[in-house]
Amino acid sequence: MTWRVCEEGFDSSRITSNGNKFMTGNGYMGYRGTMEEYTKNELVACNLPGVYDRVGNKWREPVNAPNGLFTSLAVEGKSIGVLQEKPVCHRQMLDIREGLHWRNTVWDTAYGRVTVEAERFASLSAYHMLCLKYTVRLEKSCEITIKTGIDGDVWDINGPHLEGFSCEQAGDVIRVQSITQELMVPIVVAEACKRSFIAEETIEKQDKGIFRIIKWCSEPDTAYTFYKYVSVYTGKDNVTDMVEAAGEAVLKTAEAGYIRASQDHAACWKTRWEDADVVIEGDEQDQLALRYSIYQLEIIAPFHAQDQSIPARGLSGQTYKGAIFWDTELFMLPFFLHTHPDAAKSLIRYRIKSLNGARRKAACYGYRGAFYAWESQENGDDACSDYNVTDVFTGRPVRTYFKDKQVHISAAIAYAIWEFYRYTGDMSILSEGGAEVILECARFYHSYAYFKEDKDRYEILDVIGPDEYHERVNNNAYTNRMVHHTLEAALQVLQLLKEGNPEVYAELLEKLDYSGEIANIARMKEKLYVIQPDEKTLVIEQFDGYHRLEDCSLAEVKNRLLDPREYWGGGHGVASDTRIIKQADVVLMLYLFRDTYHSEVLKANWTYYEPRTEHGSSLSPCIYALLSCETGNAEWAYPFFKKSASIDLTGESKQFAGTIYIGGTHPAANGGAWMSAILGFAGLCVRDGRVSVTPNLPQKWSRLAFKVNVRGEKYSIELTHDRQNIVKLG
Ligand code: BGC
């Protein structure tokens, strides 16, 4: 069973993690893996990425739409649901091949056996649609009451975001209209419900919801099935009349029927898998975990939009403010670039679209150029607060510097644009705004850096590198090297445009008033301090003075915690004065620039930093996997691959930063799992449109097969321990 994720039995302590694990979605919306009878208390969410709202001075976060799939059951007036009555049998399943969520629950009640079976999906062929098939069967003849409709009383972390509710019935359609309270973005959810059995149906209106109350007397052992068609529209969609569009969508889908809707949806999934599937032979668990990681990436991919990106917790809710981090550029983009270049383009365009936000941020701190938001929302303004964690002991907000000092974010964006261009060979991304972004990032770094006369070099001081536990450090090896790359990319982009598109080049220089800047960038590139490996140990010091910190073990640092939710970094964190780091930092830099280092340097740093890494971020293990593959050590890489690939299956991840809930799905780890398998174990390398592999498969794997899209051509690649086959598909 390498296409199904299943869980048997009902365990209320797993409601939250299963909400993540059994997610469905289509990029336009994400629907959590909850039961139909759940409400906001069980964190039901139909999450709408890109529609953000702020209540008072609470954190801004994405909006959850009213839940059009809400359905509860009562038998002889008594509520039956997993929360009310312990089921004798309960199965929850995700079919990742066709993007279907399924549950089957059986209760032994005073009225005999009651069975509910429900299947649903967020349509990949019609992005506004959710469809549900719900069947109830009773052993005895009883009165059944189904309450089904649209529940607008939604789960919010920093809400309530929706107001101005209007709940109406119009013919066969019921709908809930509301608006977000900050920007007054209208949200419309419409529902049509079809059944072929006779029942009495009335409508119940509430302040924030509208429901059908469907009542009938069941025949013994007879299945009663109804279908719900739900559409979601927001004021951000390009439609003139949302109410009409929402109503038409549900009626049209209902008219065609559930089978048709699910066939269209399945056909889209088939196409997606044709491009993105990876076959692993030799270990079924690895196969499932990697497919599941790919599934998670597919359900959040912005295929429906031209310039939308992906939040760090996917579409699983409002944690991390639904914001876009560097996770997208460095950890998710490679998957999309190799499998769905159009979706990759949307991710890049989002950064182009939000360039002005980055300029505002730079200006706000007194710099020139583009300082991208650490936590970016729709306009590129930074949602990150100055106090991003709370102290578990006092409940007080702790001053963190992620927003002001994690300057490496701009370099990750420049890196991603450059990689997109290199991979696709598509110059248009540069003239469309990509060049402008890179140039503005380079300009930002020039204004951020210090030139040290005595050392005759530029230094980058007072930053946070990827390892967030050490704040406000000088010359972080990762940051400095990434900045160097940005400067290099800026100069190369200028050269490319000058030669290939002189008009755009001239326009850009004028628009950005950049002529004088070129010399600055070139000089800084020559004189920027890029931290070198120590001559004896080959270790690259993570930042100035890192080697003077206490060198104690990870276990020792853990031992010092007084509360398991304590934040390890910042002013008083248990890791702050030690060499224990949160996540891959130097090792990430070495992976990204692996071609420029001797493999002994890669090995020495992996060996030095790994025992000192907490892997407290889900971004970390995959990078250790990738770097060990680079040094030819697949067996070291393997456990890190496994950790990355299974994070959302096991639910084993940090749930709190201080007292702040940070749970949800982990798309960066999902992307990292794909990278570990394809760029790591398969050693895929695409240079100037040419495809090559340097396989180094884990012992257990007997075969690895996948496809890549290179400049519009598709290649099928198949590897075993002693064979490799790359075929260009016609
Ligand atoms: C990591 C960051 C990451 C963020 C969102 C943090 O825990 O340290 O590197 O961008 O989570 O995933």
XYZ file of C-alpha atoms in Angstrom, residues 331-681:
351
model
C 13.552 23.934 0.024
C 10.428 23.776 -2.151
C 11.470 25.447 -5.374
C 13.807 22.631 -6.539
C 10.913 20.148 -6.595
C 8.715 22.471 -8.640
C 11.527 23.514 -10.923
C 12.242 19.915 -11.893
C 8.637 18.723 -12.144
C 6.271 21.656 -12.688
C 8.242 24.671 -13.936
C 5.043 26.724 -14.300
C 4.290 26.444 -10.616
C 7.939 27.347 -9.943
C 7.429 30.493 -11.986
C 4.476 31.493 -9.857
C 6.673 31.241 -6.757
C 9.290 33.489 -8.347
C 6.733 35.974 -9.587
C 5.374 36.326 -6.085
C 8.750 37.716 -5.032
C 8.796 40.022 -8.027
C 5.318 41.222 -7.116
C 6.343 41.868 -3.530
C 9.556 43.769 -4.345
C 8.067 47.054 -3.171
C 7.359 45.503 0.212
C 11.046 44.570 0.418
C 12.004 48.116 -0.532
C 9.733 49.477 2.184
C 11.347 47.211 4.730
C 14.869 48.238 3.707
C 13.918 51.912 3.853
C 12.290 51.440 7.217
C 15.593 50.213 8.679
C 17.551 52.905 6.875
C 18.938 50.818 4.024
C 18.746 51.012 0.261
C 17.540 48.247 -2.036
C 15.375 45.242 -1.157
C 15.334 43.682 2.280
C 12.737 40.945 1.923
C 10.354 40.146 4.737
C 11.298 37.291 7.012
C 7.598 36.403 7.132
C 6.031 37.701 3.977
C 2.338 38.126 3.283
C 0.440 39.371 0.260
C 2.279 42.671 -0.290
C 5.687 41.643 0.904
C 5.410 43.540 4.175
C 6.899 41.770 7.142
C 4.422 39.971 9.380
C 7.185 38.955 11.741
C 6.892 40.710 15.046
C 9.731 42.056 17.165
C 8.555 39.671 19.853
C 8.102 36.413 18.022
C 8.256 33.965 20.913
C 6.976 34.074 24.445
C 8.792 33.148 27.598
C 7.243 29.993 29.023
C 7.914 31.038 32.601
C 6.589 34.561 32.624
C 4.312 34.476 29.588
C 6.066 37.654 28.456
C 6.937 38.267 24.818
C 10.647 37.871 24.141
C 12.484 40.311 21.855
C 13.648 38.288 18.897
C 15.635 39.568 15.923
C 14.415 37.292 13.146
C 12.788 40.193 11.376
C 15.569 42.748 11.667
C 18.597 40.515 11.379
C 17.855 37.492 9.238
C 19.120 39.427 6.245
C 19.977 36.216 4.396
C 16.384 36.079 3.161
C 17.089 38.505 0.279
C 20.023 36.368 -0.845
C 17.844 33.248 -0.892
C 15.454 35.034 -3.236
C 18.232 36.213 -5.530
C 19.614 32.656 -5.467
C 16.231 31.200 -6.425
C 15.748 33.582 -9.338
C 19.209 32.841 -10.596
C 18.593 29.072 -10.267
C 15.290 29.420 -12.105
C 17.039 31.199 -14.921
C 19.912 28.695 -14.997
C 17.607 25.710 -14.968
C 15.013 26.896 -17.468
C 17.256 29.104 -19.568
C 14.239 31.425 -19.623
C 15.545 34.994 -19.833
C 12.016 36.355 -19.612
C 11.977 35.884 -15.855
C 14.845 38.370 -15.671
C 13.207 41.005 -17.843
C 9.875 40.424 -16.101
C 11.308 41.735 -12.867
C 13.709 39.005 -11.740
C 16.726 41.115 -12.683
C 15.330 44.058 -10.766
C 14.911 41.906 -7.670
C 18.482 40.609 -7.838
C 19.886 44.099 -8.380
C 17.884 45.533 -5.517
C 18.989 42.718 -3.205
C 22.618 43.390 -4.125
C 22.073 47.075 -3.454
C 20.617 46.256 -0.056
C 23.669 44.226 0.907
C 25.987 46.986 -0.188
C 24.183 49.370 2.091
C 24.062 46.835 4.955
C 27.734 45.828 4.879
C 30.652 47.603 6.521
C 33.940 48.238 4.829
C 36.734 47.697 7.330
C 39.649 49.893 6.312
C 42.116 48.050 8.552
C 41.219 44.658 7.135
C 40.607 45.961 3.633
C 37.423 43.966 3.384
C 33.675 44.165 3.598
C 32.104 42.476 6.574
C 28.506 41.689 7.349
C 27.860 42.371 10.985
C 24.986 41.920 13.359
C 22.963 39.203 11.644
C 21.193 35.939 12.351
C 22.139 33.074 10.106
C 19.929 30.033 9.450
C 20.770 28.860 12.983
C 18.364 31.116 14.824
C 19.650 30.255 18.274
C 22.601 32.598 17.901
C 21.337 36.094 17.412
C 23.171 39.198 16.249
C 26.419 37.558 15.246
C 29.132 38.912 12.961
C 30.227 37.375 9.674
C 27.978 34.370 9.590
C 29.629 32.065 7.045
C 26.336 31.217 5.349
C 25.168 34.824 5.092
C 28.466 36.159 3.788
C 28.724 33.451 1.135
C 25.120 33.963 0.042
C 25.636 37.699 -0.171
C 28.684 37.082 -2.306
C 26.513 35.002 -4.598
C 23.916 37.772 -4.824
C 26.562 40.271 -5.852
C 27.926 37.859 -8.410
C 24.424 37.154 -9.754
C 23.743 40.898 -10.000
C 26.860 41.429 -12.089
C 26.074 38.448 -14.277
C 22.485 39.537 -14.779
C 23.674 42.973 -15.862
C 26.069 41.405 -18.315
C 23.391 39.092 -19.686
C 20.936 41.905 -20.203
C 23.525 44.199 -21.687
C 24.387 41.577 -24.272
C 21.017 39.943 -24.801
C 18.519 42.680 -24.145
C 20.176 46.103 -24.255
C 16.865 47.947 -24.140
C 15.772 46.306 -20.907
C 19.293 46.857 -19.590
C 19.204 50.569 -20.315
C 15.681 50.950 -18.942
C 16.573 49.115 -15.769
C 19.698 51.151 -15.096
C 17.703 54.287 -15.522
C 14.703 53.163 -13.533
C 16.844 52.000 -10.640
C 19.420 54.740 -11.006
C 21.916 51.906 -10.915
C 24.858 53.029 -13.072
C 26.780 54.304 -10.081
C 25.924 51.192 -8.091
C 27.650 48.762 -10.457
C 31.122 49.731 -9.299
C 30.028 49.402 -5.658
C 28.724 45.910 -6.260
C 31.814 44.837 -8.191
C 34.133 46.181 -5.494
C 32.167 44.582 -2.701
C 32.185 41.265 -4.503
C 35.982 41.402 -4.725
C 36.480 42.451 -1.142
C 33.721 40.673 0.745
C 34.958 38.487 3.584
C 34.086 34.908 2.704
C 34.965 32.677 5.611
C 37.452 29.960 4.664
C 38.006 26.494 6.150
C 40.524 26.319 8.953
C 43.817 25.162 7.513
C 44.219 22.322 10.000
C 40.708 21.132 10.794
C 39.038 22.254 7.551
C 36.101 23.427 9.670
C 34.467 26.714 8.717
C 33.623 28.753 11.780
C 29.886 29.513 11.742
C 30.425 33.123 12.796
C 33.070 35.252 14.496
C 33.707 33.797 17.935
C 31.619 30.643 17.511
C 34.609 28.552 18.511
C 34.906 30.422 21.779
C 31.444 29.253 22.882
C 30.969 26.389 25.310
C 31.397 23.078 23.517
C 28.919 20.840 25.290
C 26.770 18.036 24.017
C 23.224 18.275 22.739
C 22.125 16.012 25.586
C 23.690 18.379 28.099
C 21.895 21.373 26.634
C 18.594 19.486 26.641
C 19.225 18.591 30.231
C 19.361 22.246 31.163
C 15.797 22.855 30.015
C 13.361 23.545 32.810
C 10.337 23.325 30.529
C 10.150 21.274 27.332
C 8.596 24.213 25.466
C 11.362 26.629 26.398
C 12.897 28.581 23.532
C 16.531 27.540 23.118
C 17.850 30.730 21.548
C 17.923 34.475 22.074
C 19.043 36.256 25.218
C 18.559 33.513 27.786
C 18.205 30.380 25.700
C 19.984 27.213 26.771
C 21.769 27.008 23.415
C 22.722 30.665 23.002
C 26.114 30.503 24.711
C 26.991 27.056 23.432
C 27.987 25.605 20.081
C 24.682 23.772 19.812
C 22.888 25.023 16.725
C 19.274 24.787 15.677
C 19.677 23.734 12.052
C 22.011 23.316 9.117
C 23.951 26.542 8.664
C 27.551 26.088 7.467
C 26.463 22.695 6.131
C 23.725 24.371 4.082
C 26.216 26.835 2.673
C 28.530 23.980 1.752
C 25.713 22.123 0.064
C 24.650 25.123 -2.009
C 28.215 25.853 -3.087
C 29.430 22.248 -3.062
C 31.164 22.595 -6.396
C 33.598 25.093 -4.994
C 34.812 23.029 -2.035
C 36.997 19.968 -1.765
C 35.110 16.908 -0.586
C 37.382 16.725 2.489
C 36.026 20.116 3.543
C 32.467 18.900 3.086
C 33.170 15.817 5.184
C 35.043 17.662 7.930
C 32.224 20.153 8.412
C 29.470 17.558 8.290
C 31.287 15.575 10.952
C 31.928 18.620 13.082
C 28.497 20.218 12.912
C 26.154 17.241 12.871
C 26.574 16.266 16.555
C 26.162 19.944 17.425
C 22.904 20.317 15.490
C 19.590 19.969 17.252
C 17.669 19.651 13.956
C 15.145 21.785 15.793
C 13.899 23.019 12.454
C 12.318 20.706 9.921
C 14.601 22.361 7.354
C 17.680 20.736 8.796
C 17.816 16.934 8.289
C 17.455 17.014 4.495
C 20.489 19.265 4.168
C 22.603 16.828 6.161
C 21.269 14.076 3.886
C 22.199 16.045 0.790
C 25.704 16.867 1.933
C 26.479 13.288 2.905
C 25.315 12.123 -0.522
C 27.682 14.667 -1.970
C 30.551 13.002 -0.163
C 29.417 9.600 -1.420
C 27.969 8.467 1.868
C 24.409 7.332 1.225
C 24.157 5.376 4.455
C 24.800 8.451 6.582
C 22.280 10.340 4.520
C 19.567 7.736 4.793
C 18.249 8.386 8.347
C 18.108 12.091 7.565
C 16.120 11.395 4.422
C 13.737 9.260 6.443
C 13.291 11.940 9.067
C 12.484 14.542 6.450
C 10.137 12.329 4.471
C 8.123 11.094 7.423
C 7.704 14.270 9.455
C 4.039 14.820 8.587
C 3.212 11.126 8.760
C 4.520 10.653 12.269
C 3.580 14.146 13.455
C 6.903 14.194 15.298
C 7.867 17.824 15.162
C 8.060 20.786 17.462
C 4.637 22.067 18.363
C 5.633 25.125 20.370
C 8.080 28.029 20.256
C 7.782 29.239 23.808
C 4.054 29.167 24.350
C 3.217 29.824 20.708
C 1.677 26.971 18.751
C 3.704 26.275 15.590
C 2.206 22.951 14.479
C 1.057 22.203 10.963
C 2.504 20.569 7.886
C 6.138 21.003 6.839
C 6.433 21.669 3.128
C 10.118 22.559 3.382
C 10.808 19.088 4.776
C 8.559 17.587 2.087
C 10.630 19.408 -0.536
C 13.786 18.401 1.307
C 12.772 14.736 1.149
C 12.368 15.026 -2.620
C 15.734 16.811 -2.874
C 17.439 14.139 -0.781
C 16.134 11.365 -3.033
C 16.615 13.029 -6.401
C 19.477 15.482 -5.986
C 21.074 13.369 -3.256
C 20.715 9.619 -3.819
